[in-house]
Amino acid sequence: MTSIEKYEWVLLSNKDRVKPLAILRTEMPIFGEINGIVAGDLFDDRKALAEAGIHPPLVAGISGTQGEGADSIVLSGGYEDDVDLGDVIIYTGAGGQKNGRQVSDQKLERVNLALAKSKIEHLPVRVTRGHKHKHPLSPAKGYRYAGLYYVDDYWCDKGKSGYKVWRYRLIAEKTDSLDYLVKEPSGEYELPKRKQTTGNRIVRDYQKAKNVKAWYQFQCQVCGLAIETSAGLYAEAAHIKPLGKPHNGPDIESNILCLCPNHHVMFDNGGFAIDDNLNLIGINGKLNELKKHRISAEFIQYHRDHYLKNTE
Amino acid sequence: MTSIEKYEWVLLSNKDRVKPLAILRTEMPIFGEINGIVAGDLFDDRKALAEAGIHPPLVAGISGTQGEGADSIVLSGGYEDDVDLGDVIIYTGAGGQKNGRQVSDQKLERVNLALAKSKIEHLPVRVTRGHKHKHPLSPAKGYRYAGLYYVDDYWCDKGKSGYKVWRYRLIAEKTDSLDYLVKEPSGEYELPKRKQTTGNRIVRDYQKAKNVKAWYQFQCQVCGLAIETSAGLYAEAAHIKPLGKPHNGPDIESNILCLCPNHHVMFDNGGFAIDDNLNLIGINGKLNELKKHRISAEFIQYHRDHYLKNTE
């Protein structure tokens, strides 16, 4: 499957122009808020929604790719298994429909897999409600952007039709949610720009964490294990010198390790440290390092000095 | 160290009565809010604070035990390394002082270990500011309860004195923080009573999760690994049939597994499932089950039916 959705016109005649499938865009999904657009903003139609950058596909309900994750969804009333509770949405995956009815099982692939990827990578998903989606929060016409949500669960179910559907639980992001609490070990991604917001939020630069994990192909730099899930391989980005006060470590690759969840918990809680030669202290072994990674010796020492319990 | 702090009177004469060390209380720390007391409430002195159940020790700044965790702290101005930023507090551990001055290194033991345990067990800590703690949020006299905080980091540092101190970053709980996001894999504990609050919070019954982990001594029921940290052994409580809509699994032992973080991520994300004989599906092995655990076959089947990707 290509990750670019092409801008296709089939010009049969002026009258027979077929609608384009998507507004041409860059290959990579763009996660998080779109500059200048806030929850509540209205859009006349899918084309306006796509041109604004909120949801690039013109027909599909889910935007994204299985390699990157899903960046956006639209509730259009087309799936009978959707449940919209406002801050909690149970959203149905794509596929298996004909003429608006579920006629076969859905599969965890393509955009369905993309939305599952968003869960394990803790990527924010833009949510939009369309007028055909029957709900108090839907607009009378057109589309209303509802803000960022996170996928916190996905599973398969038997739909009302009797066929298998993939379902996702999405939870609205709250502006004063404690980022400290959501950051680890399961969630490493926030808005794509690093900026300090009001309160205690540290907005992660998800691109950095993503880079490091891609370099190691999700394999733990301590034990080599890459966790297998139905949404793809999983690993966690551990900051060596922690973010936030009073450590104020930077959100950059030289301060990030790709670790499995077990070694991440150990690393953050004095289970082991790393010496100047990358040998492990407290457990056996040596840290795997790719040349391009260039882990900072200063941050490694900071962690060693402050987290290893030593002999007391 | 005993976990009961005794109510001791040494009556030398009416004038020489030595102050008691603590109000006699039950052995187990009590976590979370105390009925009828809210953030902002004032108390005349430490005795009143202890009698209210907010902070049982009459002198010590940290309440709790290394086996259970720390349930409460008081900021009394006695530690020069404290930093109070309101919703974020950098709190200093206990010990190493003489006549109010740091004269030796602190150790990660006793109440210091208890506060670290609160971090890895994600237990809420009651925070109180005393009048001697110089801060805008401190009361002019007596003590002001400030609400629940969570320890999200602990490390050792060189204090202003030059001696080693253990430091803890505590973050204020927000009433509408998304419990879905904080629940896993690192945090499993919330208030000790299970009740539905406004919004999306599922309040966990931490006692159930704690029971299961204690039964298995923090050893993963899949691989037998117990994660070692400087705060003690660590494991995670995975709900088999998930909590929250639309699954609405119960928060009871028969619906909880003790897993290492790696197997928890796999379990929650279709990495493996369990058959009726407790054999694992998707990976090799068999689930370890203690007789007293009585894992529910119904919940195991629910998980298997909804999370395993099967052949698609």
XYZ file of C-alpha atoms in Angstrom, chain A residues 1 13 18 58 60 78-79 86 90 100 112 117 132 134 143 154 157 191 193 202-203 214 220 230 259 282 284 290:
28
model
C 0.000 0.000 0.000
C -16.401 15.396 -19.541
C -15.039 12.066 -10.747
C -11.747 13.056 1.097
C -11.992 7.591 4.079
C -21.484 5.336 8.296
C -20.749 2.644 10.880
C -18.388 12.861 24.030
C -15.851 3.891 20.579
C -23.212 1.382 3.546
C -7.143 -0.017 10.898
C -0.312 1.982 15.850
C -24.534 12.720 9.293
C -26.254 11.603 14.821
C -18.018 19.143 9.849
C -8.365 -1.497 20.374
C -15.795 -7.467 18.178
C 2.422 17.422 20.045
C 6.583 20.811 18.677
C 6.194 18.873 28.979
C 5.330 18.610 25.324
C 13.503 3.433 14.111
C 16.065 -2.834 23.178
C -0.871 -6.851 16.848
C 14.467 0.182 25.571
C 23.998 -3.420 38.250
C 25.367 -7.854 33.060
C 24.772 2.515 16.636
